[in-house]
mmCIF file of C-alpha atoms in Angstrom:
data_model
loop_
_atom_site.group_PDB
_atom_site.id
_atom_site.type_symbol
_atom_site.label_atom_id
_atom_site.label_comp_id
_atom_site.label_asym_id
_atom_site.label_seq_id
_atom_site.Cartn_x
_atom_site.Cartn_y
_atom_site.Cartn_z
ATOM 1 C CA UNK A 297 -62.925 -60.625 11.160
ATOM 2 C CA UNK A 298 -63.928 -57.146 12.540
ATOM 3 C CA UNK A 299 -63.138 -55.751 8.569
ATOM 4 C CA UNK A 300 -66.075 -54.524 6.765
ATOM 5 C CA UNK A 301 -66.738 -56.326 3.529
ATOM 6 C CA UNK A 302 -66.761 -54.407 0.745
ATOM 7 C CA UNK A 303 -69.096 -55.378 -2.305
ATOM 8 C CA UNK A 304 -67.552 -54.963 -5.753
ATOM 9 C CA UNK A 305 -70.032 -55.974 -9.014
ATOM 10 C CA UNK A 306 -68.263 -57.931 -11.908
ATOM 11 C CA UNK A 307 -66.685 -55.171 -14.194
ATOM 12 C CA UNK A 308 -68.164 -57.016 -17.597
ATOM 13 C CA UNK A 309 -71.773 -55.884 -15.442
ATOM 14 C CA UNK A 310 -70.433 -52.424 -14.795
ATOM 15 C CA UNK A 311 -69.871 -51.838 -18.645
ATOM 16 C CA UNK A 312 -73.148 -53.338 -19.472
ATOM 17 C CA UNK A 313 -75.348 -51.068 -17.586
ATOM 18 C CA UNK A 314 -73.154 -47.946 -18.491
ATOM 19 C CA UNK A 315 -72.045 -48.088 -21.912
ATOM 20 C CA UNK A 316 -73.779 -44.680 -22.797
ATOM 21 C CA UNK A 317 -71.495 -42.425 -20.300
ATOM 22 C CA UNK A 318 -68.094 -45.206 -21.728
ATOM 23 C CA UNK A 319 -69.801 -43.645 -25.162
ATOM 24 C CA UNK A 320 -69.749 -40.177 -24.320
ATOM 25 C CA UNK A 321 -66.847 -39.554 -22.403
ATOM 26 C CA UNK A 322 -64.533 -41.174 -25.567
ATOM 27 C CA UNK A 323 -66.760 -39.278 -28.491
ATOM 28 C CA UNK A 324 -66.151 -36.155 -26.169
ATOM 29 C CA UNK A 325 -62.450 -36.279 -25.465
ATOM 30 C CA UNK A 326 -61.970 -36.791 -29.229
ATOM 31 C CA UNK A 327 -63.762 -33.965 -30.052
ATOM 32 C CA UNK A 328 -61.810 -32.005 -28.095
ATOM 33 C CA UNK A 329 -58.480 -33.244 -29.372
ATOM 34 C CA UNK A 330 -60.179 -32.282 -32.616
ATOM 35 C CA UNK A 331 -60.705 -28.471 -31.002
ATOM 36 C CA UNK A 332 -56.909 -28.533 -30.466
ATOM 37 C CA UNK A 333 -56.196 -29.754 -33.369
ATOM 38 C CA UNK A 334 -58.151 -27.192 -35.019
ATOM 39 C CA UNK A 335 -56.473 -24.141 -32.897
ATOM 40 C CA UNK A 336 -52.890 -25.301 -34.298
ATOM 41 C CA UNK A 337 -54.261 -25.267 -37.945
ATOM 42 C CA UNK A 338 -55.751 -21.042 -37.484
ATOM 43 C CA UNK A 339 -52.438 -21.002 -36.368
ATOM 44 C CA UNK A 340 -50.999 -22.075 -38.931
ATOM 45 C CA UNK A 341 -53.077 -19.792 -41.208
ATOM 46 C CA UNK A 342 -52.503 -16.547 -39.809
ATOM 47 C CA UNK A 343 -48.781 -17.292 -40.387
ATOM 48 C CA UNK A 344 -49.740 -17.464 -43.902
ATOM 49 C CA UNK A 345 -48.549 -21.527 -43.937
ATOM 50 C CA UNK A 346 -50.849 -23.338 -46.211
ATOM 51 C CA UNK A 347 -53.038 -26.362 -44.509
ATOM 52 C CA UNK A 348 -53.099 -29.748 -46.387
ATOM 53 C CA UNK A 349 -56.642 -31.282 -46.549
ATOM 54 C CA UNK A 350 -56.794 -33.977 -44.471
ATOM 55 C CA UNK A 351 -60.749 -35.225 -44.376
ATOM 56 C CA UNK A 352 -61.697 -37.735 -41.627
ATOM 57 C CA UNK A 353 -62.587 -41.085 -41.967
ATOM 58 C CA UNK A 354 -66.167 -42.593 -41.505
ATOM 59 C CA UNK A 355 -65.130 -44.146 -37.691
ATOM 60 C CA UNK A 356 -63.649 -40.663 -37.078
ATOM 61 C CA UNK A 357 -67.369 -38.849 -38.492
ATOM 62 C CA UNK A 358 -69.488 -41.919 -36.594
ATOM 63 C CA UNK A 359 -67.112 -41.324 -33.576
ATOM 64 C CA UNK A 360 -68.160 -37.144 -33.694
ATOM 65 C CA UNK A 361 -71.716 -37.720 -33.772
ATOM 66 C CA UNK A 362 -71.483 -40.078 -31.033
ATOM 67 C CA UNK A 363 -71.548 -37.271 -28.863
ATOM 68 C CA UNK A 364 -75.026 -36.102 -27.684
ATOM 69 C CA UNK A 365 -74.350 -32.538 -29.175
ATOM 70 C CA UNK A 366 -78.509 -32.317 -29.522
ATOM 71 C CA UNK A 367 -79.082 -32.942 -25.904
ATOM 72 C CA UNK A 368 -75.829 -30.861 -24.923
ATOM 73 C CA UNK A 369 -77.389 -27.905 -26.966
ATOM 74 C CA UNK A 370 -80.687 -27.767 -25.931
ATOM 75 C CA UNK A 371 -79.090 -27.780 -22.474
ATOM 76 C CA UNK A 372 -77.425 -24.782 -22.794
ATOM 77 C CA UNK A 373 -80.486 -23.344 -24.745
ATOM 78 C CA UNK A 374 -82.234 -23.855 -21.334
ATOM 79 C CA UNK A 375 -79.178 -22.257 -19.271
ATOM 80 C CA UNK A 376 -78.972 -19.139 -21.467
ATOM 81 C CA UNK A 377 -82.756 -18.603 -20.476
ATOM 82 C CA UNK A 378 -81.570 -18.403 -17.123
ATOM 83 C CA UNK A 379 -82.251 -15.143 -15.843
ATOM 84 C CA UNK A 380 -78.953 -13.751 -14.289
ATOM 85 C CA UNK A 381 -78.676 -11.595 -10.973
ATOM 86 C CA UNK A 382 -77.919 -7.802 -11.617
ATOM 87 C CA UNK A 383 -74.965 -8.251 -10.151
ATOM 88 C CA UNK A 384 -73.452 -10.642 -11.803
ATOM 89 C CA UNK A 385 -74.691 -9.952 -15.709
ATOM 90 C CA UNK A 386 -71.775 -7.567 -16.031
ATOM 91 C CA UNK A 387 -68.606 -9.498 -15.053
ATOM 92 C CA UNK A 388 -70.379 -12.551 -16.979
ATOM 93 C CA UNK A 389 -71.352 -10.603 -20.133
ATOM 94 C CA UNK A 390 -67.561 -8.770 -20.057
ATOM 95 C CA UNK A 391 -65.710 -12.192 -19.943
ATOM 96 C CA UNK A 392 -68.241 -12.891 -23.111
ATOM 97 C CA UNK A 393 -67.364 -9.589 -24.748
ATOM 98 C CA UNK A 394 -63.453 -9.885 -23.826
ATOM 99 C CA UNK A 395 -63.582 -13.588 -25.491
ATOM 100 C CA UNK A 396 -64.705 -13.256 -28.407
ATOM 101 C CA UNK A 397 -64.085 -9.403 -28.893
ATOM 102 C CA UNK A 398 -67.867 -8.029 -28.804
ATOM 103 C CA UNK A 399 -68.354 -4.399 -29.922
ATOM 104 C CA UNK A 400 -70.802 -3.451 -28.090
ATOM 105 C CA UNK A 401 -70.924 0.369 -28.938
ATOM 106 C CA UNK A 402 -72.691 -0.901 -32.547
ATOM 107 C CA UNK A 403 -75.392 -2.468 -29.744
ATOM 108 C CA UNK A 404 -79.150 -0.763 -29.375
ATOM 109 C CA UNK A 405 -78.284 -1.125 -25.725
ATOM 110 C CA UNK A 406 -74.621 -0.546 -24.787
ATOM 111 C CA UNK A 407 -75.861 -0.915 -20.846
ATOM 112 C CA UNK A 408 -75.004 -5.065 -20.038
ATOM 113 C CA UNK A 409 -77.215 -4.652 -16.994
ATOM 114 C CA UNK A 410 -80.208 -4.272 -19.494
ATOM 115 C CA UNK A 411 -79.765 -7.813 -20.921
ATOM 116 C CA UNK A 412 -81.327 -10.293 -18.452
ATOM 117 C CA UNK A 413 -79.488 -13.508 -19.525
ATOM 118 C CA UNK A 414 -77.675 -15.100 -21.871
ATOM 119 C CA UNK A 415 -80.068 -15.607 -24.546
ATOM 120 C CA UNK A 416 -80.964 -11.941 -24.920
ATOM 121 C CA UNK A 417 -77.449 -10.926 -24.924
ATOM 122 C CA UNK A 418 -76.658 -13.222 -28.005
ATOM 123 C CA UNK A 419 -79.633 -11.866 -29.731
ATOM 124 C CA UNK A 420 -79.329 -8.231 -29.219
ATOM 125 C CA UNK A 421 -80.440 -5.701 -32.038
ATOM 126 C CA UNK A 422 -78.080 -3.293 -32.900
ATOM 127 C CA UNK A 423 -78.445 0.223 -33.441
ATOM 128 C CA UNK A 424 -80.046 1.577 -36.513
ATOM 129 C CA UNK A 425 -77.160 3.066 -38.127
ATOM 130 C CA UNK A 426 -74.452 0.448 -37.136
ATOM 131 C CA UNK A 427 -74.666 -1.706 -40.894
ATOM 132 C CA UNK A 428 -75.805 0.542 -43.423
ATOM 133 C CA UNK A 429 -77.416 -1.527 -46.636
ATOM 134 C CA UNK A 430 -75.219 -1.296 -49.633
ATOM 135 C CA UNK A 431 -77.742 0.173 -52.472
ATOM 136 C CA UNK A 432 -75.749 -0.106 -55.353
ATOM 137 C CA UNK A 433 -75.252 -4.141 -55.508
ATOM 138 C CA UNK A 434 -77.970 -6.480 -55.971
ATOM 139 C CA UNK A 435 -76.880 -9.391 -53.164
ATOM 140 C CA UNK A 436 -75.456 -7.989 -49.706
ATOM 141 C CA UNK A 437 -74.034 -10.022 -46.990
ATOM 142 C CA UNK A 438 -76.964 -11.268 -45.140
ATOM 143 C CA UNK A 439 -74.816 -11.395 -41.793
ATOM 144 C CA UNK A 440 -71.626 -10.681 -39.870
ATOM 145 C CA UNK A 441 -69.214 -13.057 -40.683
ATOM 146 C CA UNK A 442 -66.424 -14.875 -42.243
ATOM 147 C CA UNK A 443 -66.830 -15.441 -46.114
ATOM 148 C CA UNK A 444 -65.278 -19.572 -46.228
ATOM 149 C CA UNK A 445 -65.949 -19.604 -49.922
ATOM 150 C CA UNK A 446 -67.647 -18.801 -53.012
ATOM 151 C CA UNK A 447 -68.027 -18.905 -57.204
ATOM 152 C CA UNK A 448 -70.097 -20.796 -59.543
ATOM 153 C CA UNK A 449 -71.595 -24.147 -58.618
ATOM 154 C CA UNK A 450 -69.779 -27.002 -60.296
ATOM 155 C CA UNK A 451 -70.608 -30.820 -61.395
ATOM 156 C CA UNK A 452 -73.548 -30.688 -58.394
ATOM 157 C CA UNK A 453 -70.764 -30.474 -55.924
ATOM 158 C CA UNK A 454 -70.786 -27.182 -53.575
ATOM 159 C CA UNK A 455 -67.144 -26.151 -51.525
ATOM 160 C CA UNK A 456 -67.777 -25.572 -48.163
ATOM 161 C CA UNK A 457 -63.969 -24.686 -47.761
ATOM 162 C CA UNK A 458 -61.503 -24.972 -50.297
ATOM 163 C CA UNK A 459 -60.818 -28.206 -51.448
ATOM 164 C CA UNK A 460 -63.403 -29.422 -49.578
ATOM 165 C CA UNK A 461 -67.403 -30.362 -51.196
ATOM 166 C CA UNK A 462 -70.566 -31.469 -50.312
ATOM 167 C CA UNK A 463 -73.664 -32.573 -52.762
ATOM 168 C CA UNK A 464 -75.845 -29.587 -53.700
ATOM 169 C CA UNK A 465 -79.071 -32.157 -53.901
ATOM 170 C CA UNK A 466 -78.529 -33.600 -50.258
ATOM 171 C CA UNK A 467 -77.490 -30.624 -49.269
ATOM 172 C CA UNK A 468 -80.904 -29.116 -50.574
ATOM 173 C CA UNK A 469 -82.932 -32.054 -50.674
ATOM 174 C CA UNK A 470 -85.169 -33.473 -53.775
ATOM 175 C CA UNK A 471 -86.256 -30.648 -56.221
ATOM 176 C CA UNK A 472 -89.705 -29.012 -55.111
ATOM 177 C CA UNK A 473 -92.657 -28.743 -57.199
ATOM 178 C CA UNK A 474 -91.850 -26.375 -59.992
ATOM 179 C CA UNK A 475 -95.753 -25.344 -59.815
ATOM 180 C CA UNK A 476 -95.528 -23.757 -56.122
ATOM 181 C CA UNK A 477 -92.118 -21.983 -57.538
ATOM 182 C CA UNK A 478 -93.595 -21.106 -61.001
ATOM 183 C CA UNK A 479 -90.430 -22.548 -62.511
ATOM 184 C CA UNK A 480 -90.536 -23.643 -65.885
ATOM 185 C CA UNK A 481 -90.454 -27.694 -66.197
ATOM 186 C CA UNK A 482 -86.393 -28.463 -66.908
ATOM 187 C CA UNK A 483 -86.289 -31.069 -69.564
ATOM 188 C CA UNK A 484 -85.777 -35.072 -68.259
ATOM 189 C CA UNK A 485 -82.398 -36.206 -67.864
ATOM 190 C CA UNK A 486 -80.765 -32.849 -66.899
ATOM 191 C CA UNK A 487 -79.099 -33.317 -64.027
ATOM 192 C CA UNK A 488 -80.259 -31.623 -60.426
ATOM 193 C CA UNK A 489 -77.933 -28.488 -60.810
ATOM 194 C CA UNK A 490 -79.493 -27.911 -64.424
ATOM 195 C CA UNK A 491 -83.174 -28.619 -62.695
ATOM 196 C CA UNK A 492 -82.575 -25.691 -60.834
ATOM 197 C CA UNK A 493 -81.316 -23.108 -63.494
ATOM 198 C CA UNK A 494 -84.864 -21.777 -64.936
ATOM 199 C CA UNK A 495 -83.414 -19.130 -67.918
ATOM 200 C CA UNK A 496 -81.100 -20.086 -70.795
ATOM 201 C CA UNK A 497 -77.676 -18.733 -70.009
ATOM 202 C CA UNK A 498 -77.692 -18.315 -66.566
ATOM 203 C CA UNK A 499 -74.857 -19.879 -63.525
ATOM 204 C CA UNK A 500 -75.856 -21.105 -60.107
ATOM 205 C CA UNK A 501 -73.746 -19.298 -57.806
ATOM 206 C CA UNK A 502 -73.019 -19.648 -54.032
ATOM 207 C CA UNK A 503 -71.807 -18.202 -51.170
ATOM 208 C CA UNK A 504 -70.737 -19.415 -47.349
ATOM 209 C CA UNK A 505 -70.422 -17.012 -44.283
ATOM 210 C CA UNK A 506 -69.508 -18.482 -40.943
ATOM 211 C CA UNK A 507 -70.848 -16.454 -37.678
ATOM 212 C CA UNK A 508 -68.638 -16.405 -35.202
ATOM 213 C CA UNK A 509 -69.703 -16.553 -31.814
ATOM 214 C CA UNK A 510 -68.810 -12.706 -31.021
ATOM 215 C CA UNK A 511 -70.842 -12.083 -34.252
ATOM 216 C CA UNK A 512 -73.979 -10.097 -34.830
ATOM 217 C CA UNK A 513 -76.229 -13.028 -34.590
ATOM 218 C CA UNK A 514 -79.604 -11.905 -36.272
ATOM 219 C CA UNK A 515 -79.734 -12.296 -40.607
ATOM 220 C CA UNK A 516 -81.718 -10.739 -42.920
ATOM 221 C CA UNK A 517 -82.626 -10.970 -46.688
ATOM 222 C CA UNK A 518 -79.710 -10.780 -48.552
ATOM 223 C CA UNK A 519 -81.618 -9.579 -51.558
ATOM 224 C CA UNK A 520 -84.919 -8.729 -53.194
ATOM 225 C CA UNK A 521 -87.106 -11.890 -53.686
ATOM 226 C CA UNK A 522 -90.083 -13.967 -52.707
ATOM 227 C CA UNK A 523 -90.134 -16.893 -50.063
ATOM 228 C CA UNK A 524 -92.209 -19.851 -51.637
ATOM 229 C CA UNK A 525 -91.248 -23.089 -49.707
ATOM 230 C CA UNK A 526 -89.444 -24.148 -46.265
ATOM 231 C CA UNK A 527 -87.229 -27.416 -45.672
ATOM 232 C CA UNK A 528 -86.863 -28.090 -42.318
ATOM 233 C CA UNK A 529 -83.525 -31.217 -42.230
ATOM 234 C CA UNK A 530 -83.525 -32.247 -38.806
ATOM 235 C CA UNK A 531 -79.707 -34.100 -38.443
ATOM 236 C CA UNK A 532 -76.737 -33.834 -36.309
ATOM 237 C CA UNK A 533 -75.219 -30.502 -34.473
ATOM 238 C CA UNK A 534 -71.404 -30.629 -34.992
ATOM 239 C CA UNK A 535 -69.210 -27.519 -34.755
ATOM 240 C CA UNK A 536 -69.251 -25.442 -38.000
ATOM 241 C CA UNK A 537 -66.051 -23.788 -37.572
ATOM 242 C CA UNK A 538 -63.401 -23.712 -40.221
ATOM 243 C CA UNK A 539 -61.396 -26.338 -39.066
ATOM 244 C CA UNK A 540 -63.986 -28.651 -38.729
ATOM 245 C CA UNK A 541 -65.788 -27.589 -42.432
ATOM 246 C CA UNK A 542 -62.048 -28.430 -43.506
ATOM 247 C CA UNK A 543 -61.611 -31.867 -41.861
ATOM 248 C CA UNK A 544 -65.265 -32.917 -42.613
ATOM 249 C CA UNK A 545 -66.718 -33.804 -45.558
ATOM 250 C CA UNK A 546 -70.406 -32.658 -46.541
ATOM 251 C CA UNK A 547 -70.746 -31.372 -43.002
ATOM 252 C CA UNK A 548 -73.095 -29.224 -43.737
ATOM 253 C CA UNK A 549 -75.400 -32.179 -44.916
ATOM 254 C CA UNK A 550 -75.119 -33.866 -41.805
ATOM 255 C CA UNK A 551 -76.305 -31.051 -39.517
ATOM 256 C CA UNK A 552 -79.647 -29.475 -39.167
ATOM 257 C CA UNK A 553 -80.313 -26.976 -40.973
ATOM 258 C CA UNK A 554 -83.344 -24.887 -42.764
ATOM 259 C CA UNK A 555 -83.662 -24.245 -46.416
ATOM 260 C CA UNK A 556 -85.712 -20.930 -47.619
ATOM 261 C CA UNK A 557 -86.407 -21.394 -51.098
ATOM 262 C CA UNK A 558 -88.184 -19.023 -53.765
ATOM 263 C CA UNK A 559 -86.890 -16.968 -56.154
ATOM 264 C CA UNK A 560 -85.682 -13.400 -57.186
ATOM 265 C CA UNK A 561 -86.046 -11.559 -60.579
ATOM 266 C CA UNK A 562 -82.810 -13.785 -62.177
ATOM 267 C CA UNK A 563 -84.413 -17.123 -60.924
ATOM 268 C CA UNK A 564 -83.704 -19.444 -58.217
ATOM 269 C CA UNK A 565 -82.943 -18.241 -54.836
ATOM 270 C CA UNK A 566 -81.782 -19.984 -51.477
ATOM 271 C CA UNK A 567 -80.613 -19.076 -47.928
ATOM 272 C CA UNK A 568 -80.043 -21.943 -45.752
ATOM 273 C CA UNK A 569 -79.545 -21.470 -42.202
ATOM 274 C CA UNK A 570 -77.298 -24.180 -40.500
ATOM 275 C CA UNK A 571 -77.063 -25.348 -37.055
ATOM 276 C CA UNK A 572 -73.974 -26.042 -35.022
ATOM 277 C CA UNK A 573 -73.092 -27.157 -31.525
ATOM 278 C CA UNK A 574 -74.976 -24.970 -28.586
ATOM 279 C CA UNK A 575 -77.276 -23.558 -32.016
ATOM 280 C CA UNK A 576 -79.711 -25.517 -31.500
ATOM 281 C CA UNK A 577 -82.376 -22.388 -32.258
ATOM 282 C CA UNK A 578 -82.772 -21.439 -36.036
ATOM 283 C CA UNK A 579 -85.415 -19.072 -36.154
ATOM 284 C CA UNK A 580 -87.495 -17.567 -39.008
ATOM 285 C CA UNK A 581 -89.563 -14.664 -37.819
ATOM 286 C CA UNK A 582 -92.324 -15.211 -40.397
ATOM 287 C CA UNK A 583 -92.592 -19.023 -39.680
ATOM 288 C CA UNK A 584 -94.234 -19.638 -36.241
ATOM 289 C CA UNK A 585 -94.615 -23.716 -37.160
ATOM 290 C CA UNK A 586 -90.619 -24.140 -37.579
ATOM 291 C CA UNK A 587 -89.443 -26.045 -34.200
ATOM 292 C CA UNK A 588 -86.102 -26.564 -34.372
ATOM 293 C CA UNK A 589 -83.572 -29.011 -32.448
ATOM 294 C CA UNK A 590 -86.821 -31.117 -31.437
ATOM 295 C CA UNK A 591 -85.944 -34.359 -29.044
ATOM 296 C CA UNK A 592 -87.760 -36.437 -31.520
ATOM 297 C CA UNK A 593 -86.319 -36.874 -35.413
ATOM 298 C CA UNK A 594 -86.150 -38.878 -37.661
ATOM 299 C CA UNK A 595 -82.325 -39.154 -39.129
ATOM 300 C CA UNK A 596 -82.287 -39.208 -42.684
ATOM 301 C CA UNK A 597 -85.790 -37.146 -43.118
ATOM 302 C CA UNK A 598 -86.896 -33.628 -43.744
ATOM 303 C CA UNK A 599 -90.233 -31.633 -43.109
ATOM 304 C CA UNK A 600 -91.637 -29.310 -45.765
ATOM 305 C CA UNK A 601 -93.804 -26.519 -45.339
ATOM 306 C CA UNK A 602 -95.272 -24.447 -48.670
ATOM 307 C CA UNK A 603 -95.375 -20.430 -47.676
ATOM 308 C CA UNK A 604 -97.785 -20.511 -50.795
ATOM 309 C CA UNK A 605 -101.632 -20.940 -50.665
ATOM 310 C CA UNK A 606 -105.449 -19.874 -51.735
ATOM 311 C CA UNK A 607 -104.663 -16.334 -50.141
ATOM 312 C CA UNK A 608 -101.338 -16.076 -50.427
ATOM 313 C CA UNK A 609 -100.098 -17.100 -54.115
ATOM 314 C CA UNK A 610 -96.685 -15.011 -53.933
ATOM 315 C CA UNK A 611 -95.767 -16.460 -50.767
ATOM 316 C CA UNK A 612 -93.542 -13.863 -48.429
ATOM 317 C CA UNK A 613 -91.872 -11.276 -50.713
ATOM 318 C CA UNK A 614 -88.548 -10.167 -48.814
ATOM 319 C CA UNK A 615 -86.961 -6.576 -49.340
ATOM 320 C CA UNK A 616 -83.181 -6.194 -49.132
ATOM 321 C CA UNK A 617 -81.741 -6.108 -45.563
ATOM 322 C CA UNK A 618 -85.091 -6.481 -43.907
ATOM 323 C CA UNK A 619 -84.988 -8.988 -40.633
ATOM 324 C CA UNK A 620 -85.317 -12.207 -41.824
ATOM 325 C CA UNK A 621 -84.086 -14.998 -38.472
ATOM 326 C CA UNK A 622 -81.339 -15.194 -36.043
ATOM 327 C CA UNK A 623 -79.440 -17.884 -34.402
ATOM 328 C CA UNK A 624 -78.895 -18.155 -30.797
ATOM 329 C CA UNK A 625 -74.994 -18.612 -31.302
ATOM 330 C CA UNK A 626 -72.777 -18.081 -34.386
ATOM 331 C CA UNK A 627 -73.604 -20.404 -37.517
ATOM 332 C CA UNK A 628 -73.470 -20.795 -40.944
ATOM 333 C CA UNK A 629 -75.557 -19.128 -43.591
ATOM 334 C CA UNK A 630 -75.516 -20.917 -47.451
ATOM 335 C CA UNK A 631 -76.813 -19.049 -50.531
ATOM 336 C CA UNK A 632 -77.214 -20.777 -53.768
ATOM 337 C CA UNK A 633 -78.962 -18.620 -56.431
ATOM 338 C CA UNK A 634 -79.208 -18.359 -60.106
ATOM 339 C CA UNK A 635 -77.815 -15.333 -62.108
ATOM 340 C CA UNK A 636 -76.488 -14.162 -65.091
ATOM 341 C CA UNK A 637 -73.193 -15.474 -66.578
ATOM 342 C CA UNK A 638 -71.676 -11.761 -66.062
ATOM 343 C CA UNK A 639 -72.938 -11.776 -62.173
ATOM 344 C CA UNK A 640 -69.334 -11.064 -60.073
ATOM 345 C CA UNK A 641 -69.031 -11.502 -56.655
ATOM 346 C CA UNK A 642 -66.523 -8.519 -54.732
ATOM 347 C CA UNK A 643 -65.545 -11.242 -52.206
ATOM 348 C CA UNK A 644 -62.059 -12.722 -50.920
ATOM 349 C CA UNK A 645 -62.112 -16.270 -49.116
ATOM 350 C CA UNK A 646 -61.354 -15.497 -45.370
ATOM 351 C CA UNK A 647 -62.606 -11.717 -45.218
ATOM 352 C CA UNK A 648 -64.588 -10.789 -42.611
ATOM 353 C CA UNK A 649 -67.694 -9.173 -43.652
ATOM 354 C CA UNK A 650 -70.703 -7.696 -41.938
ATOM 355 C CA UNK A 651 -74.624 -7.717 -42.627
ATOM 356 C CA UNK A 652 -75.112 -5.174 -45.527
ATOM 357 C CA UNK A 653 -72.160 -5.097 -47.177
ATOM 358 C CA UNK A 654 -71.930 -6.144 -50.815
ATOM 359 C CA UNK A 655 -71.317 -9.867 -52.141
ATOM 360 C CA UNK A 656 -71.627 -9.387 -55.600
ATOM 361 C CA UNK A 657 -73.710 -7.664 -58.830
ATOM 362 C CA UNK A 658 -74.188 -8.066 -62.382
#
């Protein structure tokens, strides 16, 4: 009689007042059986073994996005701003470099002391000399990176890896007004792909580079050509790695992401910068209204913003290799751009490549 009672609640209540953390703790061990699964297969490819695509199913997708990768990212975007004691910024930042095999000696500042957290280490400029910009092609790599693929745009479907596509209009969204791009009016019933290609004879080409996160993280303009319009896609922050671009379908049209469109002196031009897990931050140096990773969105929508105006009727001309954004962790970038039939790009899926080397010329 002397026992003390202990008070238990029904375990149908229990579930009913905590099905978010039941939510998050399954979406979250799945998606780390998916980052195993996802170590065997680069595995399996630096053996030289070829990887069967095997794309995931729409509970498998529904199940990945389950997990609050928005909230988790702009959690760590508010721990990287954390401002680290002296002491401890080098045995952090050299765990960081040993990782995911940093050179700093290509860094402005070599001295790890200098960077006060996280954030400023990830964004660090490197010194002037480090990437020299390739003058004799006319598109460079924008970033560091790994090229995932590349080649001529086909049926309106984009590869993000091999074998696998996405849509190139929900990837880029409905065509803008061919006024504020002084494009010429494509004729009705072409199909989106066609909208896009302004001169007789030309391809639409693209190109995707995945940043690593030991990667340079800063990109520039990959090319000569004039900003007109930003799309701002608010959506989902799933990993962008190759294993996951392999085992997803249209993942990059489920994740944030920020289109730059305009054009260059063969057309239409695009660099879209997309977000991933813990990149949360896309910025644009020339666009102080973009707000990325914002607690409130709308799924499904996009913002637009028009670079052209009364004052400013070429919106913002670019020059090649000139600072265009940066990420606050490794990404994706996406070019789609309009060229010449004889354009060639001097690419190999799976190369690494870094910010101002060449991707292709006529």
């Amino acid at each position: 009689t002397d026992r003390k009672k202990l008070h238990t609640a029904p375990v149908g209540q229990v579930f009913r007042l905590r099905p978010f953390h039941v939510l998050v703790a399954t979406g979250g061990g799945y998606a780390g059986y998916r980052k195993y699964e996802d170590y065997k297969l680069e595995q399996l490819e630096k053996r030289g073994i070829e990887v069967p695509v095997k794309l995931a199913s729409e509970w498998e997708v529904a199940l990945y996005k389950s997990v609050p990768t928005r909230l988790l990212s702009r959690a760590w975007g508010r721990l990287n701003q954390v401002e680290l004691p002296t002491w401890l910024r080098k045995p952090v930042y050299s765990l960081y470099i040993w990782t995911f095999g940093v050179n700093m000696k290509e860094a402005a500042v070599e001295d790890l002391h200098h960077y006060r957290n996280l954030s400023e280490f990830f964004r660090r400029k490197l010194k002037p000399q480090a990437r020299p910009v390739c003058c004799l092609h006319s598109v460079i790599s924008p970033s560091d990176g790994k090229i995932l693929n590349f080649g001529q745009v086909k049926n309106c479907e984009v590869e993000q890896v091999k074998g696998v596509t996405y849509s190139l209009e929900s990837f880029l969204g409905p065509r803008i007004c061919t006024e504020e791009l002084h494009f010429s009016q494509a004729p009705p019933g072409h199909s989106f792909q066609q909208q896009l290609v302004t001169k007789e004879g030309n391809e639409l080409y693209h190109c995707v580079i995945y940043l690593a996160p030991g990667d340079y993280h800063c990109f520039h303009s990959p090319t000569d050509w004039r900003v007109s319009h930003r799309r701002h896609f608010p959506g989902s922050l799933m990993s962008v790695n190759p294993g996951v671009a392999r085992w997803i379908k249209e993942l990059f049209c489920h994740n944030e992401r920020v289109v730059l469109t305009g054009d260059w002196k063969h057309g239409f031009f695009s660099l879209t910068a997309v977000g991933a897990t813990n990149v949360g931050s896309i910025r644009i140096y020339f666009d102080r209204d973009l707000h990325t990773n914002s607690p409130r969105y709308s799924k499904g929508s996009y913002n637009d913003f028009s670079f052209i105006s009364n004052n400013n009727k070429e919106g913002i001309p670019m020059r090649k290799g000139e600072h265009l954004g940066e990420f606050n962790l490794g990404s994706t970038i996406v070019l789609i751009f309009e060229a010449p039939k004889d354009f060639k790009f001097h690419l190999k899926a799976g190369q690494k490549i870094r910010f101002g080397e060449a991707l292709g010329s006529l």
